[in-house]
Structures are given as structure tokens and as C-alpha cells.
Short mmCIF file of C-alpha atoms in Angstrom, two decimals:
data_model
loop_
_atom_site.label_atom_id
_atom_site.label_comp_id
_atom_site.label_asym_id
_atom_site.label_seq_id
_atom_site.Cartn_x
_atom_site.Cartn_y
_atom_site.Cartn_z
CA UNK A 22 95.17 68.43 66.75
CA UNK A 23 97.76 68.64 69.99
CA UNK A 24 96.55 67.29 72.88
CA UNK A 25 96.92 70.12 75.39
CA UNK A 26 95.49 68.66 78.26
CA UNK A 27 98.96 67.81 79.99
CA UNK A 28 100.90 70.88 78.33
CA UNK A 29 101.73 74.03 80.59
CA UNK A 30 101.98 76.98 79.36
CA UNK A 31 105.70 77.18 80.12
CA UNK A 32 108.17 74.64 80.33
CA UNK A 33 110.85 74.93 83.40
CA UNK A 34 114.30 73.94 82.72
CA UNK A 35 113.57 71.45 85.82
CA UNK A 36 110.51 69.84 84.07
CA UNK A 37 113.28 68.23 81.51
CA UNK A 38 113.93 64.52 82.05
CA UNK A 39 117.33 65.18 83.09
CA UNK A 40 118.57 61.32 82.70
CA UNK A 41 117.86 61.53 79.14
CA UNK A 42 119.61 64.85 78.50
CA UNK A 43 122.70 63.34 80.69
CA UNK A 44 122.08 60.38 77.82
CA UNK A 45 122.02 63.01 74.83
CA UNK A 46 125.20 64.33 75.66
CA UNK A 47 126.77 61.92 76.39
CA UNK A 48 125.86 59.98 72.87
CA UNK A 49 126.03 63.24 70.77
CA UNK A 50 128.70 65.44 72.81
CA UNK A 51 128.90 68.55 73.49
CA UNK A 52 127.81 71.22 73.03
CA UNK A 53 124.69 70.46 72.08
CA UNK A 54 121.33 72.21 71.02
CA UNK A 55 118.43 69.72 71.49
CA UNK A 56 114.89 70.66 70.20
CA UNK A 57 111.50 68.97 71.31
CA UNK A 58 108.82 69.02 68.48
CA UNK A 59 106.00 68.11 70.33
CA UNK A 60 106.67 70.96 72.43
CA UNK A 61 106.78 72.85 69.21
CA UNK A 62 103.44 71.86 68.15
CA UNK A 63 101.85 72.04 71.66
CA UNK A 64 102.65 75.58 71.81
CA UNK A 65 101.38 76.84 68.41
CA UNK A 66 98.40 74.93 69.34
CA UNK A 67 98.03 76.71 72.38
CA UNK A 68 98.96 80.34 70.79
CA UNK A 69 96.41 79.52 67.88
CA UNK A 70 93.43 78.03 69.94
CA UNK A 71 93.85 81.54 71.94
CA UNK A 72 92.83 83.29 68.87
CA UNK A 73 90.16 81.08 67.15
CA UNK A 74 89.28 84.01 64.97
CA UNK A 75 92.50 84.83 63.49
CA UNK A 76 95.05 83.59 61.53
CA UNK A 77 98.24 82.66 63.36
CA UNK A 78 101.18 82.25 61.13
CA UNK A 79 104.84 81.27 62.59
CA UNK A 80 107.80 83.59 62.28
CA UNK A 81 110.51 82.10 60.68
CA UNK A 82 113.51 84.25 62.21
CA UNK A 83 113.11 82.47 65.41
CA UNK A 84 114.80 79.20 64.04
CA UNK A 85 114.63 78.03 60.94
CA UNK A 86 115.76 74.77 61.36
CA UNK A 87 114.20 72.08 58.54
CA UNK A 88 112.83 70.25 61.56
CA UNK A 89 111.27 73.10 63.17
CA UNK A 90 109.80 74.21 60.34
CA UNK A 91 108.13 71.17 59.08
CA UNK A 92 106.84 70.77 62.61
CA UNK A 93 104.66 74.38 62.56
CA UNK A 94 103.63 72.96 59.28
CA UNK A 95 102.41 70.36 61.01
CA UNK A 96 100.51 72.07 63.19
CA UNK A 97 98.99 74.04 60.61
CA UNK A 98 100.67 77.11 60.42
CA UNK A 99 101.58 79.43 57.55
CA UNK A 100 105.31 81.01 57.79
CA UNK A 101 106.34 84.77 57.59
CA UNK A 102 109.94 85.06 56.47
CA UNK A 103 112.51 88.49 56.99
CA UNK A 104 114.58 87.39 54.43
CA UNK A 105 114.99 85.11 50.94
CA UNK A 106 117.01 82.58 52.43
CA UNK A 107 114.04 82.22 54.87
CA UNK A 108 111.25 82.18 52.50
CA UNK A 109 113.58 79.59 50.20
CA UNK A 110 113.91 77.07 53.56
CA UNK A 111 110.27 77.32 54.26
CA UNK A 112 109.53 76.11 50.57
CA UNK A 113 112.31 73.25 51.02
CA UNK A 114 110.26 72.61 54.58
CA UNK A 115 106.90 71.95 52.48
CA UNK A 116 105.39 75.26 52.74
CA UNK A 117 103.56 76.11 49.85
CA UNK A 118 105.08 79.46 48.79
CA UNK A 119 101.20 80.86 47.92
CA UNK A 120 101.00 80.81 51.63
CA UNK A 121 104.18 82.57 52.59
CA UNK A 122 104.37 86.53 53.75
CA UNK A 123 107.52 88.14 52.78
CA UNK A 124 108.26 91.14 55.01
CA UNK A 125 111.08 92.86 53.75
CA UNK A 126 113.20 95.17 55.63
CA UNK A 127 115.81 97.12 53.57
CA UNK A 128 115.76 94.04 51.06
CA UNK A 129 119.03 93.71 49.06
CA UNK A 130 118.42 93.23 45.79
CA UNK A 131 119.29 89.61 45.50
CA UNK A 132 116.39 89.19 48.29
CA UNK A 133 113.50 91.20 45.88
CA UNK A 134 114.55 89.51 42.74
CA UNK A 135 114.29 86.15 44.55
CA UNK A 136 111.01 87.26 45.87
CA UNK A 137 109.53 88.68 42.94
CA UNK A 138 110.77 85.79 40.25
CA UNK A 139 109.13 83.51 43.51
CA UNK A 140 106.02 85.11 42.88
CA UNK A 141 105.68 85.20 39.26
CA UNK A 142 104.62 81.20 39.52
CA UNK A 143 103.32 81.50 43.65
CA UNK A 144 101.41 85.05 42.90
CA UNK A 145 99.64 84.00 46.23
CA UNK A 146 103.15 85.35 47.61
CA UNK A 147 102.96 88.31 49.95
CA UNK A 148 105.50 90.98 50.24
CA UNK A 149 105.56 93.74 53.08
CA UNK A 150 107.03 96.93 52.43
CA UNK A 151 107.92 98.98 55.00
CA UNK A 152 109.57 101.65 52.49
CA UNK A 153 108.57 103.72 49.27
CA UNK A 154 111.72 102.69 47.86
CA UNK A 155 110.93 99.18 47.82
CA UNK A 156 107.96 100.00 46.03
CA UNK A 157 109.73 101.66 43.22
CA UNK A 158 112.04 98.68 42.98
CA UNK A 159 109.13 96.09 42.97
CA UNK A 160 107.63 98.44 40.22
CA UNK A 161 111.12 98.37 38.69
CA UNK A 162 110.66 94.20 38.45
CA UNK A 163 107.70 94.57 36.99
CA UNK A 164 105.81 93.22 39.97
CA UNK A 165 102.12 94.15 40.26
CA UNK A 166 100.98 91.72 42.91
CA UNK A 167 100.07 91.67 46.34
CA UNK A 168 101.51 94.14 48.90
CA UNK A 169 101.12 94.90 52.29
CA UNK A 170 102.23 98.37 54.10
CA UNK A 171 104.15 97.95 57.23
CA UNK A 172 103.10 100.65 59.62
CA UNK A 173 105.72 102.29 62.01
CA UNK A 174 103.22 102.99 65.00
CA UNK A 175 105.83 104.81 66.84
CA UNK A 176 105.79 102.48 69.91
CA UNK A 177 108.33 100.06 70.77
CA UNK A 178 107.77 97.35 73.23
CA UNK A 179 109.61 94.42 74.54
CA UNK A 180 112.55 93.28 76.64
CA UNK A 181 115.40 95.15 75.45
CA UNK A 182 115.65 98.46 73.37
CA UNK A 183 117.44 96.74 70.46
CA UNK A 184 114.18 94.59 69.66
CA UNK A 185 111.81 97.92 70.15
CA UNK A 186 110.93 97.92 66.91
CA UNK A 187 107.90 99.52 66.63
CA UNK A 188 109.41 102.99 67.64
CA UNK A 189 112.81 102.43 65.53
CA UNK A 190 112.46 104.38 62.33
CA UNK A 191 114.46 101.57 60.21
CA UNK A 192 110.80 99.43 60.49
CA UNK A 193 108.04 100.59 58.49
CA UNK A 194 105.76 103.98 56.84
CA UNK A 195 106.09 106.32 59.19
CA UNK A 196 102.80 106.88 60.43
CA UNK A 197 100.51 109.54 59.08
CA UNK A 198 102.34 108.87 55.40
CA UNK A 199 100.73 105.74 55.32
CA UNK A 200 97.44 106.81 54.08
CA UNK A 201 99.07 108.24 50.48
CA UNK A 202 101.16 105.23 50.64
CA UNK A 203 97.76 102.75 50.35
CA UNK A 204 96.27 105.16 47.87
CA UNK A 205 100.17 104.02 45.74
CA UNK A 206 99.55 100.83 46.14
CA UNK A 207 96.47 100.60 45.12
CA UNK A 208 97.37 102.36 41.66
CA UNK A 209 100.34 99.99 41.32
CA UNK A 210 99.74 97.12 43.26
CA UNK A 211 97.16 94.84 44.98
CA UNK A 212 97.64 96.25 48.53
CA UNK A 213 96.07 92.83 50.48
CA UNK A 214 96.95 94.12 54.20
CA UNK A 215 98.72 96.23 56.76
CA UNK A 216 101.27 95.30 59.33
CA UNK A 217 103.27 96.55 62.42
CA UNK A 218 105.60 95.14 65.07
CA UNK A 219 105.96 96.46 68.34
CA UNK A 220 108.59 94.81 69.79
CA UNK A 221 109.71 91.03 71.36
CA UNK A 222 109.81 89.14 74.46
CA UNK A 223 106.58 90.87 75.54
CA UNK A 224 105.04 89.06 78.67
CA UNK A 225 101.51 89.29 80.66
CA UNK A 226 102.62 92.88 82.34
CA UNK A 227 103.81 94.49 79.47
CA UNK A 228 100.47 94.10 77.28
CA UNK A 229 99.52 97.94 77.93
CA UNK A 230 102.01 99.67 76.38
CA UNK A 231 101.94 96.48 72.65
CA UNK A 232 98.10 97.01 72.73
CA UNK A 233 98.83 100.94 72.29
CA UNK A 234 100.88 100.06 69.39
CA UNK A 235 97.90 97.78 67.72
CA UNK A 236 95.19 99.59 68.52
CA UNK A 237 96.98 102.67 66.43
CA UNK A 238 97.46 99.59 63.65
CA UNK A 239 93.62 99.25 64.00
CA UNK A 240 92.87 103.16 63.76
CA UNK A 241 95.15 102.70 60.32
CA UNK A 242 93.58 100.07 58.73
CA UNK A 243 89.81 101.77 59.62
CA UNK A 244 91.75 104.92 57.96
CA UNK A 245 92.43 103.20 54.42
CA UNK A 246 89.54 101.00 54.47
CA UNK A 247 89.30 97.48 56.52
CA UNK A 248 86.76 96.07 54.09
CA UNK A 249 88.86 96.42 51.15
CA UNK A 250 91.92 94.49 53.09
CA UNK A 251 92.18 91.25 53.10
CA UNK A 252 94.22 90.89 56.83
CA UNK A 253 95.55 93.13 59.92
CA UNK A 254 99.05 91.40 60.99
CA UNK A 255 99.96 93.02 64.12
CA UNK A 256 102.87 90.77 64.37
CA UNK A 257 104.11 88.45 67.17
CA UNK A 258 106.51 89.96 70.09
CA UNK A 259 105.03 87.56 72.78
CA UNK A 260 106.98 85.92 74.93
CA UNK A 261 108.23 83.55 77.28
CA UNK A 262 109.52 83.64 81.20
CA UNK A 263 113.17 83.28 80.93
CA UNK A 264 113.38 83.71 85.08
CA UNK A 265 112.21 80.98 87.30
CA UNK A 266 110.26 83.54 89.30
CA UNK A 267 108.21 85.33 86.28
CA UNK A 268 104.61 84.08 85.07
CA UNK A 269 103.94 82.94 81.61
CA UNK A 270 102.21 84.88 79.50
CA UNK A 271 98.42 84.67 80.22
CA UNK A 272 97.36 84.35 76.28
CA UNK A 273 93.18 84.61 78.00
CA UNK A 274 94.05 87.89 78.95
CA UNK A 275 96.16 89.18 76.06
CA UNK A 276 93.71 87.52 72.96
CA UNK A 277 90.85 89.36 74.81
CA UNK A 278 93.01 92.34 75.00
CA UNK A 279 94.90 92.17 71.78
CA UNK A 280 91.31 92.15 69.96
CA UNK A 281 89.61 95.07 72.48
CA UNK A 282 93.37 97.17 71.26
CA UNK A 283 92.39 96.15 67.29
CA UNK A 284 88.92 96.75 67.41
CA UNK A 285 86.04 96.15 64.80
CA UNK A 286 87.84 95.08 61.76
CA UNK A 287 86.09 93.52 58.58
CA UNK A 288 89.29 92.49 57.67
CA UNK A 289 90.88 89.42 59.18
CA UNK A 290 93.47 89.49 62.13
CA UNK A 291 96.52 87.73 61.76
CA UNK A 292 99.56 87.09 63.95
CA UNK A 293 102.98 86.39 64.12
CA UNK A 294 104.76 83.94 67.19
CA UNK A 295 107.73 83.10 67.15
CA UNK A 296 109.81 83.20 70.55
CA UNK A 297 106.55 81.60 71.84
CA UNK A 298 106.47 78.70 69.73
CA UNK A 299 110.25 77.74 69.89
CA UNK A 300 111.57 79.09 73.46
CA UNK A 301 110.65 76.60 75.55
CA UNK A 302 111.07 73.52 73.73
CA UNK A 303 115.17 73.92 72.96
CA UNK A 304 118.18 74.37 75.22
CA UNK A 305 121.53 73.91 75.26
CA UNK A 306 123.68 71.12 76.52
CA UNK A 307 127.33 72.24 77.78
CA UNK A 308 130.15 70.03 79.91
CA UNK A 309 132.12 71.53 82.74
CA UNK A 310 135.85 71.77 81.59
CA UNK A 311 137.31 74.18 84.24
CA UNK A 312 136.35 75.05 88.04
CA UNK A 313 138.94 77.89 89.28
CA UNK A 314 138.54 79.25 92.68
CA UNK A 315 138.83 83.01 92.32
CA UNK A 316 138.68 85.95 94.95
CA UNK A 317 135.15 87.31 94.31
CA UNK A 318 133.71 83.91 92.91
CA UNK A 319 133.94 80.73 91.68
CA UNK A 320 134.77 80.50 87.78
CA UNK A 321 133.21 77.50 85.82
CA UNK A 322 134.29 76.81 82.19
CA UNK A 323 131.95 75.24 80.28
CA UNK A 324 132.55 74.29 76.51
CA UNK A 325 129.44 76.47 74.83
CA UNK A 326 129.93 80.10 74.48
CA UNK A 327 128.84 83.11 73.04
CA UNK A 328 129.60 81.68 69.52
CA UNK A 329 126.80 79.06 70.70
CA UNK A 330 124.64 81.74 72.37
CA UNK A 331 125.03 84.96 71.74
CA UNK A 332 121.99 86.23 73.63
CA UNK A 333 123.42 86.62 77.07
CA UNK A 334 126.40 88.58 75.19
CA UNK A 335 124.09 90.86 72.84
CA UNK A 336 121.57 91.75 74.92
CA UNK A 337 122.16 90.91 78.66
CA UNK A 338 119.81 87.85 78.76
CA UNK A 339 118.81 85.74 81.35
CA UNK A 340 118.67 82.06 80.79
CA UNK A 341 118.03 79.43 83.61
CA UNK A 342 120.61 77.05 84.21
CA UNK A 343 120.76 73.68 85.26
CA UNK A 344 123.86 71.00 86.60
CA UNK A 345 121.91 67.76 84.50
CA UNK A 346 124.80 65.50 86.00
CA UNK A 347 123.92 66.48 89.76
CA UNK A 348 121.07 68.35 90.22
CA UNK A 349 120.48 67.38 94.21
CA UNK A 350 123.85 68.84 95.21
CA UNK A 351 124.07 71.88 97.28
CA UNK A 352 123.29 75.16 95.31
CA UNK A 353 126.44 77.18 95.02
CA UNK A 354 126.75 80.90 93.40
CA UNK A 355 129.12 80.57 90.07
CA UNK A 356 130.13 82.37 87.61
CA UNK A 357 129.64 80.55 84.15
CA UNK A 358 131.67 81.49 81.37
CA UNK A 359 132.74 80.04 78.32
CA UNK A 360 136.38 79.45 75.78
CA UNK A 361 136.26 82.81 74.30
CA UNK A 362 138.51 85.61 74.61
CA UNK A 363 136.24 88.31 75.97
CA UNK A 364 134.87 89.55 79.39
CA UNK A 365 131.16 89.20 77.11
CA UNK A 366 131.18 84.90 77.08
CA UNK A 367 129.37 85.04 80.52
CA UNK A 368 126.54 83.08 80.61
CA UNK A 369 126.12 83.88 84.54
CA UNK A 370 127.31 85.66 87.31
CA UNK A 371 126.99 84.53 90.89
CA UNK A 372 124.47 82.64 89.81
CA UNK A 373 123.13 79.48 91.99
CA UNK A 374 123.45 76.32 90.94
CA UNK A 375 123.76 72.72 92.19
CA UNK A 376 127.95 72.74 92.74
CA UNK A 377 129.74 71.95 89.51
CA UNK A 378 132.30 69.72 88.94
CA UNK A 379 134.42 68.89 85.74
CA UNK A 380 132.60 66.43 83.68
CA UNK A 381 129.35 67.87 84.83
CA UNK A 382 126.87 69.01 81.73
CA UNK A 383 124.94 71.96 82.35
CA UNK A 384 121.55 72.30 80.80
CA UNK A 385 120.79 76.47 79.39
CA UNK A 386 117.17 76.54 79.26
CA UNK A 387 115.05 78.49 76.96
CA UNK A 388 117.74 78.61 73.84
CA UNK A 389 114.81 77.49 71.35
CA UNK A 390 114.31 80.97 70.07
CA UNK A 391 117.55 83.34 68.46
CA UNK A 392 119.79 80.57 69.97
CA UNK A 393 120.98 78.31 66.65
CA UNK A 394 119.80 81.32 64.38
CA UNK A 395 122.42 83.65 65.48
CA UNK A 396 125.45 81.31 66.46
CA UNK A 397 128.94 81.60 64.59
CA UNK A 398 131.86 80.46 63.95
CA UNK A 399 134.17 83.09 65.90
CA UNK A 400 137.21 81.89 67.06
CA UNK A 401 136.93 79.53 64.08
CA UNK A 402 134.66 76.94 66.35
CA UNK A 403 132.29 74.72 64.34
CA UNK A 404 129.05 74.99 65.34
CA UNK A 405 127.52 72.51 67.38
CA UNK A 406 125.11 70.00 66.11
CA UNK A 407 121.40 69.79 67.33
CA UNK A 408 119.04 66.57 68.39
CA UNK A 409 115.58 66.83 67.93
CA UNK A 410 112.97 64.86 70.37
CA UNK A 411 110.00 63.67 68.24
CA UNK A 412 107.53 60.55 69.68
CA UNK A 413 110.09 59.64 72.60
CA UNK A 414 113.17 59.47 69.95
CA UNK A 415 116.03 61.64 69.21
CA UNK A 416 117.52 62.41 66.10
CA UNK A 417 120.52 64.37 64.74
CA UNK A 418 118.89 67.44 62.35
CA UNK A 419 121.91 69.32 62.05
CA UNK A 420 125.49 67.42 62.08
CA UNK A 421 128.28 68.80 64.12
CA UNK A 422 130.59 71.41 61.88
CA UNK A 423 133.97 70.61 61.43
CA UNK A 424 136.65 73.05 61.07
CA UNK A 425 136.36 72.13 57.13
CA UNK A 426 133.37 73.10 57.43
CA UNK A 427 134.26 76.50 58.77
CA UNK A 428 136.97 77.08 56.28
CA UNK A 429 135.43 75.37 53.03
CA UNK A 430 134.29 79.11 51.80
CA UNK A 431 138.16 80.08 51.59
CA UNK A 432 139.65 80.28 48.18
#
């Protein structure tokens, strides 16, 4: 078990040992993702020993890094994958694929006949359907194992509109349909649960409005019978503070209301982290290349950019900041940008930090979470490698691309 006894419930970009990430870039250059384990691990701990009841499972989509993944293993967790390639990377991480939930959204067909000739030797396998179509394609397969219904409670929740997904009609039954649906699956199928997902990035304030959306998943699953499921997965959505000035989440407060929202179920909960577990223990290491003096502010180019991070770009994300190379010198409001050709690589505007000079290396906290998982290759730049921290060492667990690397797929 993780110690937790010296493990806050949010890491600070500041609480970094900034010597050693000054050392990590300058051995494995730049830019750079680095990823602590431990921190990993201490946070499932902390999410899971919140809910003692329940079981807490990790969602892959966060990052799905081989490291990462063998570290929630670790921990104990089981995995819920979005997609084959995720279900196929937990297997290669050590999961046991009898433990893995499968919720598919619009699944390509490649993606159900992966999952389904998965299952026909791991018939422990769930799969979530959040359409009757997939059930007629499942049927199609001639799959007869375990499903569970994903419900669309109609509320979204979370830090931007594009992750609402609980009120987006492209995620699960519509509501009142799901009834009929169960009585389908139970003809055709083993129907083991239901699910729903509200939304993401959901912190202590913004509990109200998720626990609407699961204690509508609890009404459901009282509707179709809680004794005859096996689990209630009202997904994950909870997040970290990506502003130096906001609180972390206060998982007391949100276990005892995430189980008043459920209510009495026979069957068992189960839940979903991801952002949680990852945030926090990954950032970003980028050097200062260019400092121009402009009219309205100061420009600094830094050698990461939307092709590293895209979250900033997507969805107008915060993420702390932090000059690694100098952090006592006078705060001074910048503008950080990166190499791309667009007015969307901004990683800040007028934002404070301690003055930066070329050569510098900036530290952008809280990339642990959609950071790796959704950078590209645009502008044909390799990707950057990533360092893992594990027991006071560092280790490369994902090699710099080269540009062969970017064009090897060309024929």
C-alpha cells in the first residue's frame, strides 16, 4: 500500500525539485514530458481509500503510457479503455483482459471485432454500449456476453462544454429508453451493469450539479433492478486545480456526497479517475529560444507547442508555469508561445513569471492528463520523448521521434 502520510492532495508546480528538472533537461533535452510514478500510485491510493466500498478502476484515455499503466496496476487498479488500441496496451501493460471494461462509443468495426474475438478467450471482458446499434452488431458477432448500458442522464458537467458529456447526445441510451434497452439485453446478452459520465475536470464546487447526474444513474439502476446488476459505474470526471489559487478537490466531501447522490444500491459502485490519477504527477519541460520585446507585451518562444500540448489550444486551458532555471528572479508578465504557425500556440498571455531569458527551461505543470495522449506531429515535429521518476531514478519510457519516425508511414 502507498504511504500517504507525506502526500498532498495536489501537487504545485513549485513543490517540484527544480534542480533535478534543470538536470532532466538538460540530460534528455527538450522538450520534454517527465512523469512521476509514485505520484501516480499515491493518488489512486488516495482516490480509492476515499471510496473503501467501491471499486475504483483507472481510465485509460488519460495516458496510456506502458509506464503509467503498469504503475495503476500496481496500485491495484482495474483499467476502463474508449477504444481497442487502449484495451490492447492495457493487456501488453499486464492487465488481465477478464478485468478490463470496454466502453465503446461509436466503435468502428475493427474496434468490436477486436473486442469481441478478445472476449471469446477473456469472457470476463466487459463491453458498454451506449447505442442499440452496437447491440445489433455485437449480436451480428455472435457475442452473447456481458454488457453494460451507458445511460445519457442528460446533464453535463465539467470545465469546458466540449467534455460535457453527460448532456451530449453522441454518449449513451437516451434516458427513459433505457428501461426496454435492459429488458434487450437481458434476452440477448448478460447485461452485468449500467454506466454514465457527466463530464471532466469536475472540482470541490462543482459536485452539485455531477451528483444530479448520478443520482438519476441511481434512480436507473433501482428502475431495471440493482440486485440483478452486478456494478453502478458512474464514471470519473474529477479533477485537479490547474490555478495556483483553486482548492483541490475535497474527495471527504464528494465520496460522502457521490454515495448520498447514488443511493441504496445492492449492486456495487464503481468509478472511473483518470485526470486525478495522472494530472499532477507529469509536466512539461520547454527551453527559452526567443525573448522579443513587443508593444503590448513581452513575447517568449519556447520550443514545446501546441503539437506538445494541445490543451491550452483546444480548450482554453490554464496550466501553471514555472522559469526552472531562475525561479527567484523578479516576476514579469509574458506572453508564452511556441514554433507554430498560428495565433492558437499560446501557452500564456501576460502571464507572471520569474523574467525569462534564452536558455531558460520553463516547467508547464499539470500536463499528466490529455497532455502525451493528444500530441502530434503537425508541422512534421517528432514528438518529444518522456522520463519517468520511479524510487529517486529517471528513466526514458518513450524515445524522442525522429523525423523518420514521422514519415516512416509514407509509401
Amino acid at each position: 500500500m502507498t504511504d500517504l502520510a507525506d502526500s498532498p492532495a495536489v501537487r504545485r508546480l513549485a513543490d517540484w525539485d527544480h534542480e533535478r528538472l534543470e538536470g532532466l533537461a538538460d540530460e534528455y533535452e527538450t522538450p520534454l514530458y517527465v512523469m512521476d510514478l509514485g505520484r501516480v500510485k499515491e493518488n489512486y491510493t488516495r482516490f480509492s481509500e476515499a471510496f473503501p466500498d467501491a471499486e475504483v478502476m483507472y481510465a485509460a484515455k488519460a495516458h496510456t503510457g506502458k509506464a503509467v499503466l503498469e504503475a495503476v496496476l500496481e496500485a491495484g487498479a482495474d483499467i476502463e479503455c474508449a477504444a481497442w488500441g487502449e484495451l490492447q496496451r492495457s493487456i501488453d501493460a499486464g492487465a488481465d483482459p477478464n478485468t478490463l471494461q470496454y466502453t465503446a462509443v461509436n466503435p468502428p468495426d475493427h474496434d468490436l471485432n477486436y473486442a469481441t474475438d478478445l472476449a471469446a478467450d477473456a469472457p470476463g471482458l466487459t463491453i458498454t454500449i451506449g447505442a442499440t446499434d452496437t447491440l445489433d452488431r455485437l449480436a451480428e458477432r455472435g457475442y452473447d456476453g456481458r454488457v453494460a448500458i451507458r445511460i445519457n442522464p442528460g446533464i453535463g458537467t465539467g470545465h469546458h462544454e466540449k467534455v460535457a458529456t453527460g448532456a451530449d447526445a453522441k454518449f449513451g441510451i437516451p434516458y427513459e429508453q433505457v428501461p426496454e434497452v435492459a429488458d434487450r439485453v437481458r434476452e440477448e446478452f448478460e447485461l452485468v451493469g449500467l454506466h454514465a459520465h457527466a463530464g471532466s475536470g469536475v472540482l470541490t464546487e462543482g459536485l452539485e450539479e455531477h451528483c444530479q447526474a448520478i443520482e438519476r444513474v441511481g434512480e436507473m439502476a433501482r428502475r431495471v433492478g440493482d440486485a440483478d446488476l452486478e456494478f453502478v459505474d458512474v464514471g470519473g470526471g474529477y479533477g485537479v486545480p490547474y490555478r495556483e489559487d483553486e482548492d483541490p478537490l475535497d474527495l471527504e466531501k464528494t465520496s460522502n456526497m457521490v454515495r448520498d447522490a447514488v443511493g441504496e444500491l445492492e449492486a456495487t459502485l464503481k468509478l472511473e479517475p483518470g485526470r486525478y490519477v495522472v494530472a499532477d504527477a507529469g509536466l512539461i519541460l520547454s527551453e527559452v529560444n526567443t525573448i522579443k520585446e513587443a508593444p503590448d507585451t513581452t513575447v517568449v518562444g519556447i520550443d514545446a507547442s501546441l503539437a506538445t500540448l494541445i490543451r491550452p489550444a483546444m480548450f482554453g486551458s490554464y496550466h501553471p508555469m514555472y522559469n526552472v532555471s531562475a525561479p527567484g528572479r523578479d516576476p514579469h508578465p509574458v506572453t508564452v508561445g511556441g514554433p507554430v504557425c498560428t495565433s492558437a500556440d499560446v501557452f500564456a498571455h501576460d502571464r507572471p513569471v520569474a523574467r525569462p531569458e534564452r536558455g531558460d527551461v520553463l516547467a508547464i505543470g499539470n500536463a499528466g492528463s490529455y497532455g502525451y495522449e493528444l500530441a502530434s506531429q503537425f508541422h512534421s515535429q517528432p514528438r518529444p520523448a518522456e522520463v519517468a521518476l520511479e524510487d529517486g531514478e529517471a528513466r526514458i519510457v518513450r524515445r524522442r521521434e525522429s523525423l523518420e519516425d514521422v514519415t516512416r508511414v509514407e509509401q
